[in-house]
Amino acid sequence: METFAVEELPEISESDDLAGLVEERVDLEDGDVLCVASTVVSKAEGRKADLSAFPASERAEAIADRLESVTGDRKDPRFAQAVLEESEALLTEAPFLLAVTRFGHITVNAGIDRSNVPGADLLLLPEAPSDSAERLSEALSVPVIVTDTSGRPFRYGQRGVAVGWAGLSAARDWRGESDRDGRELGVTVQAVVDELAATANLVAGEGGGGTPAVVVRGWSFGDHAGSDDLFRREEDDIVREALQEWAFDG
C-alpha cells in the first residue's frame, strides 16, 4: 500500500471546485481512495463563520462562566453558542464541551476549528460530511473519506478519523469468518475508514505545513462483508449513557 499527498493545493474558498483542483494535480487510478480533510471541504462549502453570528444565550453565558471557573481562562460565550448550535446534544459542559454533532460524530467543541481560517473566526464542520464525500466520489470516480482529527479516551494526542465517506463501506465485518485455529469470529468489525483516515493523517501533517488531500493506493477492502455502522446508536452506547449521568465536580 502507498500513500501520498496531493501537492500544491491552493487555499480553498467558498464555491471552489475541490474535485477539479484535485483532479488537476493527480492522476487517480481504479482502487485509489482519496482522503480529504474536513477543513477544505468546509471552506469549499462556505462553512466559515464569525463569532458575531452567534449571539450568546443564557445557557452559553453560563457554560462560558463555568469553563472559566474550571480552567482559569476567559471563555467567549459566543463560541459556546456556536457549539450549541452545531450540536444535537452536549454530553459534558465541563471541563470541556463534548458534543454530539448532527450527523452522529462525538467530538470536542462540535469539531469547530479556530486555526487556519483566513478572514473568519471559526470553521464549522461540513453539515453532512458523507454527502460531501458522495459528491466528491461521483466527480472523481474513486471512494472518498472526509477526515478530521480527534482525541481519544484513555490516551493522549489526536489521530485522524473519518467523519464522512462514500464509495466504500465504513467497516470490514469479520463476523462469521475464522481465525487461524478455525474458531469463528463473533465480534470483530474493523473500522477501515478510520484506519485509512489515520494513515492519511501521517502524510497530511498538521498546522501551517499540512496538505489536506491524500491518496491511498494499493489498498483493497478484500472479500469481506461490509458495514456502515461507524457511529454507535445512542441505545447501544454505554459510554454516552454514563456521561449523561455524570457531572464534573472540579
PDB file of C-alpha atoms in Angstrom:
ATOM      1  CA  MET A   1       0.000   0.000   0.000  1.00  0.00           C
ATOM      2  CA  GLU A   2       1.187   3.519  -0.834  1.00  0.00           C
ATOM      3  CA  THR A   3       0.035   6.872   0.477  1.00  0.00           C
ATOM      4  CA  PHE A   4       0.972  10.257  -0.942  1.00  0.00           C
ATOM      5  CA  ALA A   5      -0.223  13.825  -0.601  1.00  0.00           C
ATOM      6  CA  VAL A   6      -1.896  15.812  -3.357  1.00  0.00           C
ATOM      7  CA  GLU A   7       0.651  18.593  -3.607  1.00  0.00           C
ATOM      8  CA  GLU A   8       0.208  22.334  -4.147  1.00  0.00           C
ATOM      9  CA  LEU A   9      -3.494  22.665  -3.494  1.00  0.00           C
ATOM     10  CA  PRO A  10      -4.275  26.378  -3.095  1.00  0.00           C
ATOM     11  CA  GLU A  11      -6.091  27.969  -0.181  1.00  0.00           C
ATOM     12  CA  ILE A  12      -9.684  26.840  -0.674  1.00  0.00           C
ATOM     13  CA  SER A  13     -12.504  29.365  -0.787  1.00  0.00           C
ATOM     14  CA  GLU A  14     -16.271  29.073  -0.934  1.00  0.00           C
ATOM     15  CA  SER A  15     -17.599  27.562  -4.165  1.00  0.00           C
ATOM     16  CA  ASP A  16     -14.157  26.380  -5.315  1.00  0.00           C
ATOM     17  CA  ASP A  17     -14.285  23.168  -7.364  1.00  0.00           C
ATOM     18  CA  LEU A  18     -12.429  20.970  -4.900  1.00  0.00           C
ATOM     19  CA  ALA A  19     -12.770  17.849  -7.042  1.00  0.00           C
ATOM     20  CA  GLY A  20     -11.441  19.714 -10.066  1.00  0.00           C
ATOM     21  CA  LEU A  21      -8.477  21.082  -8.117  1.00  0.00           C
ATOM     22  CA  VAL A  22      -7.558  17.567  -7.004  1.00  0.00           C
ATOM     23  CA  GLU A  23      -8.030  16.153 -10.491  1.00  0.00           C
ATOM     24  CA  GLU A  24      -5.661  18.762 -11.945  1.00  0.00           C
ATOM     25  CA  ARG A  25      -2.884  17.620  -9.597  1.00  0.00           C
ATOM     26  CA  VAL A  26      -3.061  13.835  -9.508  1.00  0.00           C
ATOM     27  CA  ASP A  27      -3.952  11.031 -11.887  1.00  0.00           C
ATOM     28  CA  LEU A  28      -6.305   8.894  -9.831  1.00  0.00           C
ATOM     29  CA  GLU A  29      -6.437   5.186 -10.582  1.00  0.00           C
ATOM     30  CA  ASP A  30      -9.039   2.471 -10.067  1.00  0.00           C
ATOM     31  CA  GLY A  31      -8.779   1.291  -6.492  1.00  0.00           C
ATOM     32  CA  ASP A  32      -7.471   4.579  -5.123  1.00  0.00           C
ATOM     33  CA  VAL A  33      -9.095   6.071  -2.038  1.00  0.00           C
ATOM     34  CA  LEU A  34      -8.975   9.853  -1.613  1.00  0.00           C
ATOM     35  CA  CYS A  35      -8.843  11.165   1.960  1.00  0.00           C
ATOM     36  CA  VAL A  36      -9.738  14.855   2.227  1.00  0.00           C
ATOM     37  CA  ALA A  37      -9.513  16.980   5.361  1.00  0.00           C
ATOM     38  CA  SER A  38     -12.854  18.314   6.544  1.00  0.00           C
ATOM     39  CA  THR A  39     -11.285  21.783   6.730  1.00  0.00           C
ATOM     40  CA  VAL A  40     -11.038  22.180   2.960  1.00  0.00           C
ATOM     41  CA  VAL A  41     -14.445  20.596   2.413  1.00  0.00           C
ATOM     42  CA  SER A  42     -15.909  23.094   4.878  1.00  0.00           C
ATOM     43  CA  LYS A  43     -14.169  26.018   3.198  1.00  0.00           C
ATOM     44  CA  ALA A  44     -15.475  24.985  -0.226  1.00  0.00           C
ATOM     45  CA  GLU A  45     -18.986  24.666   1.249  1.00  0.00           C
ATOM     46  CA  GLY A  46     -18.941  28.117   2.866  1.00  0.00           C
ATOM     47  CA  ARG A  47     -18.731  26.944   6.469  1.00  0.00           C
ATOM     48  CA  LYS A  48     -16.585  29.834   7.708  1.00  0.00           C
ATOM     49  CA  ALA A  49     -18.282  31.948  10.361  1.00  0.00           C
ATOM     50  CA  ASP A  50     -17.663  34.894  12.647  1.00  0.00           C
ATOM     51  CA  LEU A  51     -18.365  34.873  16.365  1.00  0.00           C
ATOM     52  CA  SER A  52     -20.735  37.791  15.806  1.00  0.00           C
ATOM     53  CA  ALA A  53     -23.106  35.344  14.074  1.00  0.00           C
ATOM     54  CA  PHE A  54     -23.665  33.574  17.408  1.00  0.00           C
ATOM     55  CA  PRO A  55     -25.148  35.960  19.980  1.00  0.00           C
ATOM     56  CA  ALA A  56     -24.792  34.242  23.320  1.00  0.00           C
ATOM     57  CA  SER A  57     -27.853  32.776  25.007  1.00  0.00           C
ATOM     58  CA  GLU A  58     -28.197  32.498  28.784  1.00  0.00           C
ATOM     59  CA  ARG A  59     -27.081  28.888  28.558  1.00  0.00           C
ATOM     60  CA  ALA A  60     -23.975  29.836  26.564  1.00  0.00           C
ATOM     61  CA  GLU A  61     -23.127  32.544  29.093  1.00  0.00           C
ATOM     62  CA  ALA A  62     -23.465  30.016  31.920  1.00  0.00           C
ATOM     63  CA  ILE A  63     -21.306  27.479  30.085  1.00  0.00           C
ATOM     64  CA  ALA A  64     -18.587  30.083  29.457  1.00  0.00           C
ATOM     65  CA  ASP A  65     -18.624  31.152  33.117  1.00  0.00           C
ATOM     66  CA  ARG A  66     -18.388  27.527  34.241  1.00  0.00           C
ATOM     67  CA  LEU A  67     -15.463  26.803  31.909  1.00  0.00           C
ATOM     68  CA  GLU A  68     -13.679  29.944  33.126  1.00  0.00           C
ATOM     69  CA  SER A  69     -14.079  28.842  36.729  1.00  0.00           C
ATOM     70  CA  VAL A  70     -12.600  25.442  35.892  1.00  0.00           C
ATOM     71  CA  THR A  71      -9.736  26.476  33.592  1.00  0.00           C
ATOM     72  CA  GLY A  72      -8.952  29.987  34.810  1.00  0.00           C
ATOM     73  CA  ASP A  73      -9.137  31.314  31.252  1.00  0.00           C
ATOM     74  CA  ARG A  74     -11.848  33.632  29.962  1.00  0.00           C
ATOM     75  CA  LYS A  75     -14.115  31.827  27.505  1.00  0.00           C
ATOM     76  CA  ASP A  76     -16.077  33.665  24.835  1.00  0.00           C
ATOM     77  CA  PRO A  77     -19.752  32.779  25.341  1.00  0.00           C
ATOM     78  CA  ARG A  78     -20.337  33.257  21.609  1.00  0.00           C
ATOM     79  CA  PHE A  79     -18.070  30.272  20.967  1.00  0.00           C
ATOM     80  CA  ALA A  80     -20.139  28.232  23.407  1.00  0.00           C
ATOM     81  CA  GLN A  81     -23.226  29.340  21.474  1.00  0.00           C
ATOM     82  CA  ALA A  82     -21.673  28.192  18.202  1.00  0.00           C
ATOM     83  CA  VAL A  83     -21.019  24.772  19.733  1.00  0.00           C
ATOM     84  CA  LEU A  84     -24.609  24.583  20.951  1.00  0.00           C
ATOM     85  CA  GLU A  85     -25.971  25.462  17.524  1.00  0.00           C
ATOM     86  CA  GLU A  86     -23.745  22.892  15.787  1.00  0.00           C
ATOM     87  CA  SER A  87     -24.711  20.119  18.216  1.00  0.00           C
ATOM     88  CA  GLU A  88     -27.557  17.741  18.746  1.00  0.00           C
ATOM     89  CA  ALA A  89     -26.589  17.462  22.419  1.00  0.00           C
ATOM     90  CA  LEU A  90     -23.756  18.181  24.838  1.00  0.00           C
ATOM     91  CA  LEU A  91     -22.505  15.175  26.776  1.00  0.00           C
ATOM     92  CA  THR A  92     -20.269  17.326  29.010  1.00  0.00           C
ATOM     93  CA  GLU A  93     -20.149  21.059  29.647  1.00  0.00           C
ATOM     94  CA  ALA A  94     -17.022  20.948  31.850  1.00  0.00           C
ATOM     95  CA  PRO A  95     -14.069  20.630  31.863  1.00  0.00           C
ATOM     96  CA  PHE A  96     -14.678  20.844  28.096  1.00  0.00           C
ATOM     97  CA  LEU A  97     -17.594  20.777  25.671  1.00  0.00           C
ATOM     98  CA  LEU A  98     -18.108  17.260  24.342  1.00  0.00           C
ATOM     99  CA  ALA A  99     -20.727  17.479  21.631  1.00  0.00           C
ATOM    100  CA  VAL A 100     -22.803  15.102  19.552  1.00  0.00           C
ATOM    101  CA  THR A 101     -22.830  16.572  16.054  1.00  0.00           C
ATOM    102  CA  ARG A 102     -25.988  16.489  13.986  1.00  0.00           C
ATOM    103  CA  PHE A 103     -24.547  13.725  11.795  1.00  0.00           C
ATOM    104  CA  GLY A 104     -23.603  11.479  14.733  1.00  0.00           C
ATOM    105  CA  HIS A 105     -19.909  12.190  15.376  1.00  0.00           C
ATOM    106  CA  ILE A 106     -18.983  12.889  19.010  1.00  0.00           C
ATOM    107  CA  THR A 107     -16.110  15.314  19.465  1.00  0.00           C
ATOM    108  CA  VAL A 108     -14.856  18.266  21.494  1.00  0.00           C
ATOM    109  CA  ASN A 109     -16.386  21.645  20.587  1.00  0.00           C
ATOM    110  CA  ALA A 110     -18.528  20.050  17.838  1.00  0.00           C
ATOM    111  CA  GLY A 111     -15.366  19.951  15.725  1.00  0.00           C
ATOM    112  CA  ILE A 112     -15.298  23.741  15.340  1.00  0.00           C
ATOM    113  CA  ASP A 113     -11.834  24.908  14.304  1.00  0.00           C
ATOM    114  CA  ARG A 114     -10.189  28.249  15.031  1.00  0.00           C
ATOM    115  CA  SER A 115      -6.921  27.572  13.166  1.00  0.00           C
ATOM    116  CA  ASN A 116      -6.135  28.262   9.509  1.00  0.00           C
ATOM    117  CA  VAL A 117      -9.362  30.191   8.916  1.00  0.00           C
ATOM    118  CA  PRO A 118      -8.321  33.300   6.973  1.00  0.00           C
ATOM    119  CA  GLY A 119     -10.916  36.048   7.038  1.00  0.00           C
ATOM    120  CA  ALA A 120     -13.133  34.485   9.710  1.00  0.00           C
ATOM    121  CA  ASP A 121     -13.169  33.470  13.367  1.00  0.00           C
ATOM    122  CA  LEU A 122     -14.437  29.908  13.040  1.00  0.00           C
ATOM    123  CA  LEU A 123     -14.603  26.979  10.682  1.00  0.00           C
ATOM    124  CA  LEU A 124     -17.548  24.645  11.204  1.00  0.00           C
ATOM    125  CA  LEU A 125     -17.566  21.010  10.155  1.00  0.00           C
ATOM    126  CA  PRO A 126     -19.429  20.172   6.936  1.00  0.00           C
ATOM    127  CA  GLU A 127     -23.139  19.891   7.629  1.00  0.00           C
ATOM    128  CA  ALA A 128     -23.328  16.379   6.168  1.00  0.00           C
ATOM    129  CA  PRO A 129     -19.816  15.012   5.551  1.00  0.00           C
ATOM    130  CA  SER A 130     -20.967  11.770   3.911  1.00  0.00           C
ATOM    131  CA  ASP A 131     -22.997  13.802   1.407  1.00  0.00           C
ATOM    132  CA  SER A 132     -19.867  15.878   0.767  1.00  0.00           C
ATOM    133  CA  ALA A 133     -17.874  12.672   0.251  1.00  0.00           C
ATOM    134  CA  GLU A 134     -20.543  11.364  -2.131  1.00  0.00           C
ATOM    135  CA  ARG A 135     -20.326  14.468  -4.326  1.00  0.00           C
ATOM    136  CA  LEU A 136     -16.533  14.236  -4.478  1.00  0.00           C
ATOM    137  CA  SER A 137     -16.654  10.491  -5.117  1.00  0.00           C
ATOM    138  CA  GLU A 138     -19.078  10.926  -8.012  1.00  0.00           C
ATOM    139  CA  ALA A 139     -16.935  13.674  -9.538  1.00  0.00           C
ATOM    140  CA  LEU A 140     -13.651  11.761  -9.194  1.00  0.00           C
ATOM    141  CA  SER A 141     -14.880   8.150  -9.614  1.00  0.00           C
ATOM    142  CA  VAL A 142     -12.971   6.919  -6.543  1.00  0.00           C
ATOM    143  CA  PRO A 143     -14.025   6.307  -2.933  1.00  0.00           C
ATOM    144  CA  VAL A 144     -13.644   9.376  -0.726  1.00  0.00           C
ATOM    145  CA  ILE A 145     -13.195   9.742   3.036  1.00  0.00           C
ATOM    146  CA  VAL A 146     -13.680  13.117   4.733  1.00  0.00           C
ATOM    147  CA  THR A 147     -11.319  13.216   7.702  1.00  0.00           C
ATOM    148  CA  ASP A 148     -10.841  15.179  10.893  1.00  0.00           C
ATOM    149  CA  THR A 149      -8.506  14.906  13.861  1.00  0.00           C
ATOM    150  CA  SER A 150      -9.922  13.862  17.189  1.00  0.00           C
ATOM    151  CA  GLY A 151      -8.755  12.991  20.681  1.00  0.00           C
ATOM    152  CA  ARG A 152      -9.188   9.525  22.174  1.00  0.00           C
ATOM    153  CA  PRO A 153     -10.437   8.377  25.565  1.00  0.00           C
ATOM    154  CA  PHE A 154      -7.670   6.941  27.768  1.00  0.00           C
ATOM    155  CA  ARG A 155      -4.859   8.221  25.508  1.00  0.00           C
ATOM    156  CA  TYR A 156      -3.009  11.499  24.931  1.00  0.00           C
ATOM    157  CA  GLY A 157      -2.820  13.007  21.465  1.00  0.00           C
ATOM    158  CA  GLN A 158      -5.047  13.199  18.421  1.00  0.00           C
ATOM    159  CA  ARG A 159      -5.377  10.991  15.359  1.00  0.00           C
ATOM    160  CA  GLY A 160      -7.221  11.090  12.077  1.00  0.00           C
ATOM    161  CA  VAL A 161     -10.787   9.792  11.975  1.00  0.00           C
ATOM    162  CA  ALA A 162     -13.446   9.566   9.296  1.00  0.00           C
ATOM    163  CA  VAL A 163     -16.416  11.895   9.634  1.00  0.00           C
ATOM    164  CA  GLY A 164     -17.878  11.067   6.218  1.00  0.00           C
ATOM    165  CA  TRP A 165     -17.305   8.508   3.477  1.00  0.00           C
ATOM    166  CA  ALA A 166     -18.649   7.351   0.129  1.00  0.00           C
ATOM    167  CA  GLY A 167     -17.780   4.646  -2.349  1.00  0.00           C
ATOM    168  CA  LEU A 168     -16.719   2.106   0.275  1.00  0.00           C
ATOM    169  CA  SER A 169     -18.155   0.588   3.431  1.00  0.00           C
ATOM    170  CA  ALA A 170     -17.121   2.084   6.736  1.00  0.00           C
ATOM    171  CA  ALA A 171     -16.046  -1.257   8.173  1.00  0.00           C
ATOM    172  CA  ARG A 172     -14.944  -4.762   7.295  1.00  0.00           C
ATOM    173  CA  ASP A 173     -17.222  -7.213   9.051  1.00  0.00           C
ATOM    174  CA  TRP A 174     -15.205 -10.285  10.033  1.00  0.00           C
ATOM    175  CA  ARG A 175     -18.031 -11.945  11.940  1.00  0.00           C
ATOM    176  CA  GLY A 176     -18.622 -15.458  10.695  1.00  0.00           C
ATOM    177  CA  GLU A 177     -15.078 -15.803   9.350  1.00  0.00           C
ATOM    178  CA  SER A 178     -12.498 -17.980  11.100  1.00  0.00           C
ATOM    179  CA  ASP A 179      -9.236 -17.305  12.880  1.00  0.00           C
ATOM    180  CA  ARG A 180      -6.079 -19.364  12.250  1.00  0.00           C
ATOM    181  CA  ASP A 181      -7.299 -22.040  14.645  1.00  0.00           C
ATOM    182  CA  GLY A 182     -10.638 -22.365  12.898  1.00  0.00           C
ATOM    183  CA  ARG A 183     -12.603 -20.544  15.603  1.00  0.00           C
ATOM    184  CA  GLU A 184     -15.456 -18.444  14.280  1.00  0.00           C
ATOM    185  CA  LEU A 185     -15.115 -14.700  14.879  1.00  0.00           C
ATOM    186  CA  GLY A 186     -18.120 -13.309  16.670  1.00  0.00           C
ATOM    187  CA  VAL A 187     -17.469  -9.616  17.364  1.00  0.00           C
ATOM    188  CA  THR A 188     -14.687  -8.277  15.099  1.00  0.00           C
ATOM    189  CA  VAL A 189     -15.757  -5.352  12.918  1.00  0.00           C
ATOM    190  CA  GLN A 190     -12.788  -3.352  11.595  1.00  0.00           C
ATOM    191  CA  ALA A 191     -13.391   0.386  11.149  1.00  0.00           C
ATOM    192  CA  VAL A 192     -11.374   0.714   7.943  1.00  0.00           C
ATOM    193  CA  VAL A 193     -12.396   4.297   7.167  1.00  0.00           C
ATOM    194  CA  ASP A 194     -10.899   5.393  10.496  1.00  0.00           C
ATOM    195  CA  GLU A 195      -7.746   3.372   9.828  1.00  0.00           C
ATOM    196  CA  LEU A 196      -7.349   4.899   6.368  1.00  0.00           C
ATOM    197  CA  ALA A 197      -8.024   8.380   7.784  1.00  0.00           C
ATOM    198  CA  ALA A 198      -5.310   7.885  10.412  1.00  0.00           C
ATOM    199  CA  THR A 199      -2.894   6.605   7.766  1.00  0.00           C
ATOM    200  CA  ALA A 200      -3.610   9.629   5.578  1.00  0.00           C
ATOM    201  CA  ASN A 201      -3.075  11.958   8.529  1.00  0.00           C
ATOM    202  CA  LEU A 202       0.505  10.694   8.889  1.00  0.00           C
ATOM    203  CA  VAL A 203       1.179  12.008   5.372  1.00  0.00           C
ATOM    204  CA  ALA A 204      -1.047  15.093   5.519  1.00  0.00           C
ATOM    205  CA  GLY A 205       0.555  16.520   8.632  1.00  0.00           C
ATOM    206  CA  GLU A 206      -0.808  19.304  10.814  1.00  0.00           C
ATOM    207  CA  GLY A 207      -0.592  23.066  11.219  1.00  0.00           C
ATOM    208  CA  GLY A 208       0.556  25.509   8.568  1.00  0.00           C
ATOM    209  CA  GLY A 209       2.516  22.916   6.596  1.00  0.00           C
ATOM    210  CA  GLY A 210      -0.294  20.413   6.281  1.00  0.00           C
ATOM    211  CA  THR A 211      -1.532  19.049   2.964  1.00  0.00           C
ATOM    212  CA  PRO A 212      -5.292  18.484   3.050  1.00  0.00           C
ATOM    213  CA  ALA A 213      -5.725  15.698   0.484  1.00  0.00           C
ATOM    214  CA  VAL A 214      -4.028  12.295   0.449  1.00  0.00           C
ATOM    215  CA  VAL A 215      -4.332   9.362  -1.949  1.00  0.00           C
ATOM    216  CA  VAL A 216      -4.226   5.799  -0.622  1.00  0.00           C
ATOM    217  CA  ARG A 217      -3.174   3.455  -3.421  1.00  0.00           C
ATOM    218  CA  GLY A 218      -2.892  -0.327  -3.469  1.00  0.00           C
ATOM    219  CA  TRP A 219      -5.273  -0.979  -0.566  1.00  0.00           C
ATOM    220  CA  SER A 220      -8.094  -3.464  -1.031  1.00  0.00           C
ATOM    221  CA  PHE A 221     -11.225  -3.964   1.044  1.00  0.00           C
ATOM    222  CA  GLY A 222     -10.981  -7.696   0.339  1.00  0.00           C
ATOM    223  CA  ASP A 223     -13.632 -10.378   0.275  1.00  0.00           C
ATOM    224  CA  HIS A 224     -15.434  -9.385   3.457  1.00  0.00           C
ATOM    225  CA  ALA A 225     -18.913  -8.294   4.358  1.00  0.00           C
ATOM    226  CA  GLY A 226     -19.254  -4.526   4.723  1.00  0.00           C
ATOM    227  CA  SER A 227     -20.898  -2.403   7.362  1.00  0.00           C
ATOM    228  CA  ASP A 228     -21.694   1.305   7.539  1.00  0.00           C
ATOM    229  CA  ASP A 229     -22.220   1.353  11.298  1.00  0.00           C
ATOM    230  CA  LEU A 230     -19.456   3.680  12.495  1.00  0.00           C
ATOM    231  CA  PHE A 231     -21.206   5.994  14.952  1.00  0.00           C
ATOM    232  CA  ARG A 232     -22.765   3.999  17.775  1.00  0.00           C
ATOM    233  CA  ARG A 233     -26.515   4.268  18.185  1.00  0.00           C
ATOM    234  CA  GLU A 234     -27.464   6.011  21.413  1.00  0.00           C
ATOM    235  CA  GLU A 235     -29.280   2.948  22.752  1.00  0.00           C
ATOM    236  CA  ASP A 236     -26.125   0.837  22.288  1.00  0.00           C
ATOM    237  CA  ASP A 237     -23.628   3.358  23.667  1.00  0.00           C
ATOM    238  CA  ILE A 238     -22.908   2.654  27.324  1.00  0.00           C
ATOM    239  CA  VAL A 239     -20.202   5.355  27.460  1.00  0.00           C
ATOM    240  CA  ARG A 240     -22.657   8.031  26.308  1.00  0.00           C
ATOM    241  CA  GLU A 241     -25.190   6.739  28.815  1.00  0.00           C
ATOM    242  CA  ALA A 242     -22.626   7.017  31.617  1.00  0.00           C
ATOM    243  CA  LEU A 243     -21.608  10.543  30.588  1.00  0.00           C
ATOM    244  CA  GLN A 244     -25.219  11.683  30.593  1.00  0.00           C
ATOM    245  CA  GLU A 245     -25.426  10.666  34.252  1.00  0.00           C
ATOM    246  CA  TRP A 246     -22.043  12.156  35.190  1.00  0.00           C
ATOM    247  CA  ALA A 247     -21.230  15.704  36.261  1.00  0.00           C
ATOM    248  CA  PHE A 248     -17.779  17.294  36.535  1.00  0.00           C
ATOM    249  CA  ASP A 249     -17.139  18.157  40.162  1.00  0.00           C
ATOM    250  CA  GLY A 250     -13.953  20.177  39.810  1.00  0.00           C
TER     251      GLY A 250
END
